[in-house]
mmCIF file of C-alpha atoms in Angstrom:
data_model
loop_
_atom_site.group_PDB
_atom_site.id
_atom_site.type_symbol
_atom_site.label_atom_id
_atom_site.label_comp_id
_atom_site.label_asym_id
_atom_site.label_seq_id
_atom_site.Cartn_x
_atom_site.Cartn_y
_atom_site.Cartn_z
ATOM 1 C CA UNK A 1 321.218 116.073 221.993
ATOM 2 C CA UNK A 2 320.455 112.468 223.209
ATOM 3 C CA UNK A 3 320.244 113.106 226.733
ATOM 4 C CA UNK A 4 318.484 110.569 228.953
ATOM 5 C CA UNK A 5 315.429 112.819 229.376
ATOM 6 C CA UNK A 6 313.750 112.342 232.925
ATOM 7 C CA UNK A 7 311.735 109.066 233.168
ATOM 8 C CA UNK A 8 308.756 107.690 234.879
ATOM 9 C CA UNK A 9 309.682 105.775 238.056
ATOM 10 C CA UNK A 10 308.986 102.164 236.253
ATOM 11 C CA UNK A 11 311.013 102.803 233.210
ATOM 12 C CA UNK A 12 314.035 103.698 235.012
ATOM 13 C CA UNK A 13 313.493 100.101 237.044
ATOM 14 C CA UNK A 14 313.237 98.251 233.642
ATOM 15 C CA UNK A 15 309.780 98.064 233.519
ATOM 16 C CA UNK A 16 307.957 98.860 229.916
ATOM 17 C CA UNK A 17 304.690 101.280 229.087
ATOM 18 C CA UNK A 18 303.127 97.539 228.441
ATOM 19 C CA UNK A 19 303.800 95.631 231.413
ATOM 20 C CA UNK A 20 302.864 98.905 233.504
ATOM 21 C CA UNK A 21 299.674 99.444 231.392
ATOM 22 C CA UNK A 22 299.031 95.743 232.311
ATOM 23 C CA UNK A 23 299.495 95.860 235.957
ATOM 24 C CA UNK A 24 297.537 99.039 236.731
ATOM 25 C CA UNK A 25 294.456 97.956 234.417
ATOM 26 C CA UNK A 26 294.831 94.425 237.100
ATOM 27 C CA UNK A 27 294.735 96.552 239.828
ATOM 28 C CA UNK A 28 291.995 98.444 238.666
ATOM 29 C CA UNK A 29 289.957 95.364 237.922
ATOM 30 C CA UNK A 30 291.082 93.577 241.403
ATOM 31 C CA UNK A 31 288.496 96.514 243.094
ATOM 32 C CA UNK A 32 285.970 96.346 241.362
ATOM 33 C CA UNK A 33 282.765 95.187 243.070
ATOM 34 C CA UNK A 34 280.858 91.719 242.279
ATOM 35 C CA UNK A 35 279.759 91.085 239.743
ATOM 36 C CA UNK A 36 281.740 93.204 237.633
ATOM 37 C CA UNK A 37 284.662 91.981 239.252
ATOM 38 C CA UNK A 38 284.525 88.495 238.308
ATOM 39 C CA UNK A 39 283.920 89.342 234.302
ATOM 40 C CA UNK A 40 287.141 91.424 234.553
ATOM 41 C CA UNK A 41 288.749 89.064 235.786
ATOM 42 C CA UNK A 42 287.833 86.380 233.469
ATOM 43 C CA UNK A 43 289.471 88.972 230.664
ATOM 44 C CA UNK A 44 292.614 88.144 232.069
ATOM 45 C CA UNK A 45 292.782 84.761 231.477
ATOM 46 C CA UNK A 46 295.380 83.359 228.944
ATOM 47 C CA UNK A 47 296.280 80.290 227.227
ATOM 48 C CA UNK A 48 299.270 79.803 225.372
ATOM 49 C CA UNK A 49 302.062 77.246 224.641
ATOM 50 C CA UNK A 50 305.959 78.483 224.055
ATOM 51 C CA UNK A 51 308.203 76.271 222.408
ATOM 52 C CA UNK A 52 311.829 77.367 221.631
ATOM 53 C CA UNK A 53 313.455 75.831 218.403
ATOM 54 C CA UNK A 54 317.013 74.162 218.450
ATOM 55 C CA UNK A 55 318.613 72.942 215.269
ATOM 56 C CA UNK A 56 314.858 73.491 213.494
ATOM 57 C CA UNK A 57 313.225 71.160 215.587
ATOM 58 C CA UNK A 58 311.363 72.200 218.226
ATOM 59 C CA UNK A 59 311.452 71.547 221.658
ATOM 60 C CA UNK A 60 308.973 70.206 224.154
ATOM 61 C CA UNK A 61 306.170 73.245 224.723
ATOM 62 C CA UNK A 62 305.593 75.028 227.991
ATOM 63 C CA UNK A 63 302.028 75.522 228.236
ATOM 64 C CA UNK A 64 300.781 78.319 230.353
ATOM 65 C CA UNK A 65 297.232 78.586 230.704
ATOM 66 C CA UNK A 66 294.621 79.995 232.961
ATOM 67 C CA UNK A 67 291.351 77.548 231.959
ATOM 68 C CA UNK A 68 290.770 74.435 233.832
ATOM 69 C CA UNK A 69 291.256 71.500 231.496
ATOM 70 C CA UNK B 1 300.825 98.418 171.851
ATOM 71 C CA UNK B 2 301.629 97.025 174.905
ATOM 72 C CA UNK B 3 301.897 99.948 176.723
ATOM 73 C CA UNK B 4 298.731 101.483 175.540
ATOM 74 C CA UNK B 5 297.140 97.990 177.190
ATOM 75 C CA UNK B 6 298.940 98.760 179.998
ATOM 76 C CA UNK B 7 298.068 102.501 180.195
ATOM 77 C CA UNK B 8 294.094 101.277 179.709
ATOM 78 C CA UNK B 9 294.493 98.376 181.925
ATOM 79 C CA UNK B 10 295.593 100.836 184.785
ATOM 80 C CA UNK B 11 293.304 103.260 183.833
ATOM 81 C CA UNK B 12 289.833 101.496 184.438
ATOM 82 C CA UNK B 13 291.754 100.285 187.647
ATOM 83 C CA UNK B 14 291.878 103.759 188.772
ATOM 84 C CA UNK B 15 288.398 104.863 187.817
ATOM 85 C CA UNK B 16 286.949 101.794 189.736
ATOM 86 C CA UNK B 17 288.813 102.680 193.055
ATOM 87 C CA UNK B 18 287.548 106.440 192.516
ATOM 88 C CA UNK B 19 284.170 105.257 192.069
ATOM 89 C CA UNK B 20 284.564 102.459 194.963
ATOM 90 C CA UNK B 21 286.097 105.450 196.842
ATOM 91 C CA UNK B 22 283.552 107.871 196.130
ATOM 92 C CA UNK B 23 281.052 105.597 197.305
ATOM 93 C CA UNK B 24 282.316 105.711 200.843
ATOM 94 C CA UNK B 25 282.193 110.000 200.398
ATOM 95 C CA UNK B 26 285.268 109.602 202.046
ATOM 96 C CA UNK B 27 287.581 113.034 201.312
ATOM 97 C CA UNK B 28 290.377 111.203 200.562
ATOM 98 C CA UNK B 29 292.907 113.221 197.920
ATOM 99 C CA UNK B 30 294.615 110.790 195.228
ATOM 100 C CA UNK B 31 298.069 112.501 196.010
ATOM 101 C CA UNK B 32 299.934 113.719 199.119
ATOM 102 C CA UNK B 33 302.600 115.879 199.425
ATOM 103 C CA UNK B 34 305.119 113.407 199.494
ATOM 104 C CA UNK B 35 304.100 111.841 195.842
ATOM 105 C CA UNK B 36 304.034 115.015 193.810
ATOM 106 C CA UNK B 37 307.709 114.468 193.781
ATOM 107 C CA UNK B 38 307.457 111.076 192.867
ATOM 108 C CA UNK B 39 305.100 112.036 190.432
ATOM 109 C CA UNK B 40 306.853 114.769 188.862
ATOM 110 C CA UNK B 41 310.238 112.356 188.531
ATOM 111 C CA UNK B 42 308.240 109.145 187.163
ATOM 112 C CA UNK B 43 306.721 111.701 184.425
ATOM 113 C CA UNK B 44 310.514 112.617 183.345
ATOM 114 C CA UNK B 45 311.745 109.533 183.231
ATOM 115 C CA UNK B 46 308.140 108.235 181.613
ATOM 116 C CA UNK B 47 305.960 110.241 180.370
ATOM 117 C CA UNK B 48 303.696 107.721 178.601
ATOM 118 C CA UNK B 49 302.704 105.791 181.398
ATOM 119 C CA UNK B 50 300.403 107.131 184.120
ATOM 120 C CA UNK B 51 302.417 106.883 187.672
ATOM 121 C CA UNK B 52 301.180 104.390 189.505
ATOM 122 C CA UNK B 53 300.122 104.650 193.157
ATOM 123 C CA UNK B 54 302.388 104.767 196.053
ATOM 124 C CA UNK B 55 301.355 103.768 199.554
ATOM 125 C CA UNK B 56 300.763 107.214 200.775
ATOM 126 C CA UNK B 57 297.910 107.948 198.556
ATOM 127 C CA UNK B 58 295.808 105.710 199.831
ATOM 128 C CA UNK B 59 296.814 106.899 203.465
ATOM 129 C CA UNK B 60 294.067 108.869 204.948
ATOM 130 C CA UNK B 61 295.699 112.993 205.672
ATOM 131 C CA UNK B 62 295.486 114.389 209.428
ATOM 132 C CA UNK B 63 292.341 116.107 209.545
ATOM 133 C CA UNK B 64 292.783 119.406 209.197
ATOM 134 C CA UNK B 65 291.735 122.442 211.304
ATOM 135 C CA UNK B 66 288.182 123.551 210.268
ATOM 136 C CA UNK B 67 288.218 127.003 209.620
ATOM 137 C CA UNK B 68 284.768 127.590 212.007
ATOM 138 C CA UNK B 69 285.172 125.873 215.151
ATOM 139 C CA UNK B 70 282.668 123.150 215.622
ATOM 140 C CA UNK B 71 280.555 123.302 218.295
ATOM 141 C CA UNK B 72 281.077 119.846 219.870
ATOM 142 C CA UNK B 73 283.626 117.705 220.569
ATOM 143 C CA UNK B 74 283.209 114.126 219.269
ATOM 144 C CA UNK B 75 284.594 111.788 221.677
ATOM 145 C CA UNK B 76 285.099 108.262 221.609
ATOM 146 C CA UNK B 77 286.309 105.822 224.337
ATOM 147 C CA UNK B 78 287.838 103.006 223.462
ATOM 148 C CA UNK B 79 288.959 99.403 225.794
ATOM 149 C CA UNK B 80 290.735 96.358 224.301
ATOM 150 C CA UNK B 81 287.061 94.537 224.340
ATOM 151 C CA UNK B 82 284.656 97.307 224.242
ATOM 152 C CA UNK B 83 283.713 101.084 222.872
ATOM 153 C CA UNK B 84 281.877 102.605 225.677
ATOM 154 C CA UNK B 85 281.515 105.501 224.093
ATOM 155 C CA UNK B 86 281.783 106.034 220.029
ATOM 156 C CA UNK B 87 281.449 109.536 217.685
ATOM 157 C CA UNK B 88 279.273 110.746 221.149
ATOM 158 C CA UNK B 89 278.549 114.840 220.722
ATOM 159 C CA UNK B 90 280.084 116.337 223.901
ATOM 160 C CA UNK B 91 281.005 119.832 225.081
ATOM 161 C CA UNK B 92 284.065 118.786 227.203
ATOM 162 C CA UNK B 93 285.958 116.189 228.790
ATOM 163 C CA UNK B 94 288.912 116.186 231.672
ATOM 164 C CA UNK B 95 290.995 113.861 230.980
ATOM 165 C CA UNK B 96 293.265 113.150 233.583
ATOM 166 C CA UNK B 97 296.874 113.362 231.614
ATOM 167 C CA UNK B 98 300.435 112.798 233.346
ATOM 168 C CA UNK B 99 300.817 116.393 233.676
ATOM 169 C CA UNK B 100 297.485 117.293 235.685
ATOM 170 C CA UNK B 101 293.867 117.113 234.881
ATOM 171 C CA UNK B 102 293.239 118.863 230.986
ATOM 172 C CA UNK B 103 290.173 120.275 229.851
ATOM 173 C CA UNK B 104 288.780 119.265 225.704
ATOM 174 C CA UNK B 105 287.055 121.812 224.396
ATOM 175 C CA UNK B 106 285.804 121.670 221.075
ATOM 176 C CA UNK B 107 288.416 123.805 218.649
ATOM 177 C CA UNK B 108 291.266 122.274 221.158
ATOM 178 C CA UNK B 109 294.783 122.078 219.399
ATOM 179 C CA UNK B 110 295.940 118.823 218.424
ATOM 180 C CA UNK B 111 297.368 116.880 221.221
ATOM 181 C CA UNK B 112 298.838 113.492 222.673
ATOM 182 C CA UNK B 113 298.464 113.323 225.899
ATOM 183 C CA UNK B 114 299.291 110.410 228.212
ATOM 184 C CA UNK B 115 297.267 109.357 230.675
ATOM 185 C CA UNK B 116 297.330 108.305 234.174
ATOM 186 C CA UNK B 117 295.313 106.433 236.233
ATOM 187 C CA UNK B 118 292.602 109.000 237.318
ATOM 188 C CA UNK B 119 289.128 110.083 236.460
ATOM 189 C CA UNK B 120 287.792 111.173 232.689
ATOM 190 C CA UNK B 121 284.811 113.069 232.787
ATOM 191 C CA UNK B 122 282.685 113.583 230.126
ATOM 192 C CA UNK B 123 280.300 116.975 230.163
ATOM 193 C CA UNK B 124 277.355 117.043 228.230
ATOM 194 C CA UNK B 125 275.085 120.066 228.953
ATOM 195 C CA UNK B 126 274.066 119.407 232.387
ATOM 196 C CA UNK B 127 275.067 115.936 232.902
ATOM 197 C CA UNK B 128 278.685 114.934 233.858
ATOM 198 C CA UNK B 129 279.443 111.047 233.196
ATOM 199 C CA UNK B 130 282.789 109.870 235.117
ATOM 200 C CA UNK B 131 284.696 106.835 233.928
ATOM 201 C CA UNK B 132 287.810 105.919 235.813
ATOM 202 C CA UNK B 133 290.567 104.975 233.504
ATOM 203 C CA UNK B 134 293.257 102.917 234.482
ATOM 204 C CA UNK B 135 296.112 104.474 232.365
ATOM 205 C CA UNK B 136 295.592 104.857 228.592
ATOM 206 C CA UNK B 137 296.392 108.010 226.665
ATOM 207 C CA UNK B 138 294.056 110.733 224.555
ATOM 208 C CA UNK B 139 294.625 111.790 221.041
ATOM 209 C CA UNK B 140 292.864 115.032 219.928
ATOM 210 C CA UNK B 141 292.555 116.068 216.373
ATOM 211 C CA UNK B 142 292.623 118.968 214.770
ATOM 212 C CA UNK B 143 288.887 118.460 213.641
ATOM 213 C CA UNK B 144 287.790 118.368 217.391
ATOM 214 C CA UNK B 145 287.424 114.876 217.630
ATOM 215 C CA UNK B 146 288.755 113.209 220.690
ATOM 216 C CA UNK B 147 289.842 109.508 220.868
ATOM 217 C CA UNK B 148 290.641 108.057 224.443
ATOM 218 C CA UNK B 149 292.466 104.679 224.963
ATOM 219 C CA UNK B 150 292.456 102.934 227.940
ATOM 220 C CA UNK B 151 292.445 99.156 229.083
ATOM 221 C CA UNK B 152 290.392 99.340 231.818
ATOM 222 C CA UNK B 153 287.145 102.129 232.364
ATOM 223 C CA UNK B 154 284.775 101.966 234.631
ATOM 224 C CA UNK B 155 282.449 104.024 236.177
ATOM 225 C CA UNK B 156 282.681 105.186 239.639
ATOM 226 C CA UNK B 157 279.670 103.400 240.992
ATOM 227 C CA UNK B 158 281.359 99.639 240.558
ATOM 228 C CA UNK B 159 284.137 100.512 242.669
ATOM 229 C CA UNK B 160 284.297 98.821 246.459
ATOM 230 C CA UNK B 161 285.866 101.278 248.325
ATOM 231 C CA UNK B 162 286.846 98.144 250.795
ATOM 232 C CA UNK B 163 288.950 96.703 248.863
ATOM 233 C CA UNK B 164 290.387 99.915 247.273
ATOM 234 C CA UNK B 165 291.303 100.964 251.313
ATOM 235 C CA UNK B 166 293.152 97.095 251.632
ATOM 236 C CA UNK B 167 295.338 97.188 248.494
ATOM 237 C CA UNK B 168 296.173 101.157 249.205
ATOM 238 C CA UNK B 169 297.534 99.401 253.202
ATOM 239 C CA UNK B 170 298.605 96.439 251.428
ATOM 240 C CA UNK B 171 301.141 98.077 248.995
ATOM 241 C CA UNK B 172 302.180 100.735 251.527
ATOM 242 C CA UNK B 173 303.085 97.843 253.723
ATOM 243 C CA UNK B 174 305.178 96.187 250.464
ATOM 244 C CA UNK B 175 306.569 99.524 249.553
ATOM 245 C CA UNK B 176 308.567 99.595 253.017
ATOM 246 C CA UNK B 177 309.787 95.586 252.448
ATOM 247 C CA UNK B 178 309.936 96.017 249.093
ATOM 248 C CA UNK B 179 314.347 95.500 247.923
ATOM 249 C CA UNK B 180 314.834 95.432 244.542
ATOM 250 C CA UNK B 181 313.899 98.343 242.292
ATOM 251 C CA UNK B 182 311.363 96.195 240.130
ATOM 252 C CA UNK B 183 309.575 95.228 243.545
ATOM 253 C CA UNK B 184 309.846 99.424 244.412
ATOM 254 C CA UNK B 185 308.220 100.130 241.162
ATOM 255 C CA UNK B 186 305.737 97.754 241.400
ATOM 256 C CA UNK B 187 304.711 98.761 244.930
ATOM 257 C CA UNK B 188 304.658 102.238 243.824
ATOM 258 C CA UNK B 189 302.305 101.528 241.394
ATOM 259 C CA UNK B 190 299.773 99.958 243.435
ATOM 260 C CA UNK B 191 300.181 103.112 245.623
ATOM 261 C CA UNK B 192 299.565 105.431 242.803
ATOM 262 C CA UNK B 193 297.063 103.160 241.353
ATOM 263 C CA UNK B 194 294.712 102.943 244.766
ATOM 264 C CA UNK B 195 295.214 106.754 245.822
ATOM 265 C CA UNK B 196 293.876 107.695 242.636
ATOM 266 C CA UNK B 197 290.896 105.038 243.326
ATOM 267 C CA UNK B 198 290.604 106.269 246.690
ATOM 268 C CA UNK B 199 290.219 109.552 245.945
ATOM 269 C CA UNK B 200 287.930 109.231 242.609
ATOM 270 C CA UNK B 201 285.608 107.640 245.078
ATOM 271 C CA UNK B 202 285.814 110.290 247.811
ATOM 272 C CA UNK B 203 286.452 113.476 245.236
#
């Protein structure tokens, strides 16, 4: 019954709904005129920081951020 | 005695959260389907003791089909940082689903459509407002009310057709040198992505 039903284009190269969701809504926003386009653009800014954990401890953070510090 | 405290205890619980219910004139039924059987086993094993709640009852039912169809549709649009347009009386919208453009007319069967990137138009009398969604999907209820999702919605109007020509060359171009599949896809979406831009503009 499980048969791999036919799937979009970027699912079948690994992408997921999210990450494709993502890059279209960029796209859209990259064509936008000013100054619309800048606000977009400014909602795509992030800032985190990823640290894995080893033995409970955690290791040195990888920050990734888009705002100039 | 203990259990008539408890019984009395859980009773003015339960006529509070009616009132505090009521209050909101929400229709919300005390049981679903799903707890009568609950019910009916918890008053076996315990007859004393009122049942108490289960998740499900305080879960808001599907709406159900009205038995007159309602003359509008109520649509809302919805982005991750705005409503653009919320509980607005409509009489249709195209939304422009995976499987071709669809028409919402009020009374429409219950659907879940997704979407792709393309144009949603919304038709009030005479006017026609056009919002072009980047992908999202549409939910319609039973009770003719229409919630769209997208990320991105604008209308027509802020688009630079400029730049919307570049990126359609641009990822054409990356399409042929693209090599891996992720690097196909990708390209392919661009494509997609600025033909449907191109032609909300020139449509």
């Amino acid at each position: 019954m499980s048969s791999s039903a036919a799937q979009p284009f970027w699912r079948a190269a690994g992408m997921t709904y999210v990450t494709y969701s993502n890059l279209c809504a960029s796209l859209v926003r990259q064509c936008l005129k000013e100054p619309y386009r800048s606000e977009a653009l400014s909602r795509e800014k992030v800032h985190f920081n990823v640290s894995k954990w080893v033995d409970g401890k955690p290791e040195k953070p990888t920050i990734r951020t888009d705002t100039p510090e | 005695m203990l259990r008539h405290g408890s019984r009395s205890l859980f009773g003015r619980a339960s006529a509070t959260s009616m009132r505090w219910r009521r209050l909101f004139s929400t229709d919300l039924p005390v049981e679903t389907a799903e707890d009568t059987k609950f019910v009916e086993s918890w008053k076996k094993m315990n007859p004393n003791m009122d049942p108490p709640k289960t998740p499900s009852a305080y879960m808001k039912l599907r709406p159900p089909t009205p038995a007159n169809i309602p003359s509008k549709l109520t649509v809302n649009l919805v982005l991750p940082y705005d409503s653009v347009l919320s509980s607005k009386e409509v009489d249709m919208v195209i939304v422009p689903a995976t499987t071709g453009q669809m028409g919402v007319l009020p009374g429409h069967v219950a659907t879940i459509a997704e979407l792709k990137p393309g144009i949603l138009s919304v038709h009030e009398g005479n006017d026609v407002t056009k919002y072009f969604l980047s992908s999202g999907f549409a939910f319609v209820h039973a009770n003719s009310v229409a919630d769209i999702i997208a990320i991105e919605a604008t209308p027509i109007d802020r688009l630079d057709p400029s730049l919307v020509q570049k990126g359609l060359a641009d990822f054409q171009q990356k399409l042929n040198t693209a090599s891996t599949d992720v690097e196909k896809a990708e390209a392919q979406i661009g494509i997609d992505v600025h033909s449907a831009l191109n032609a909300a503009l020139t449509g």
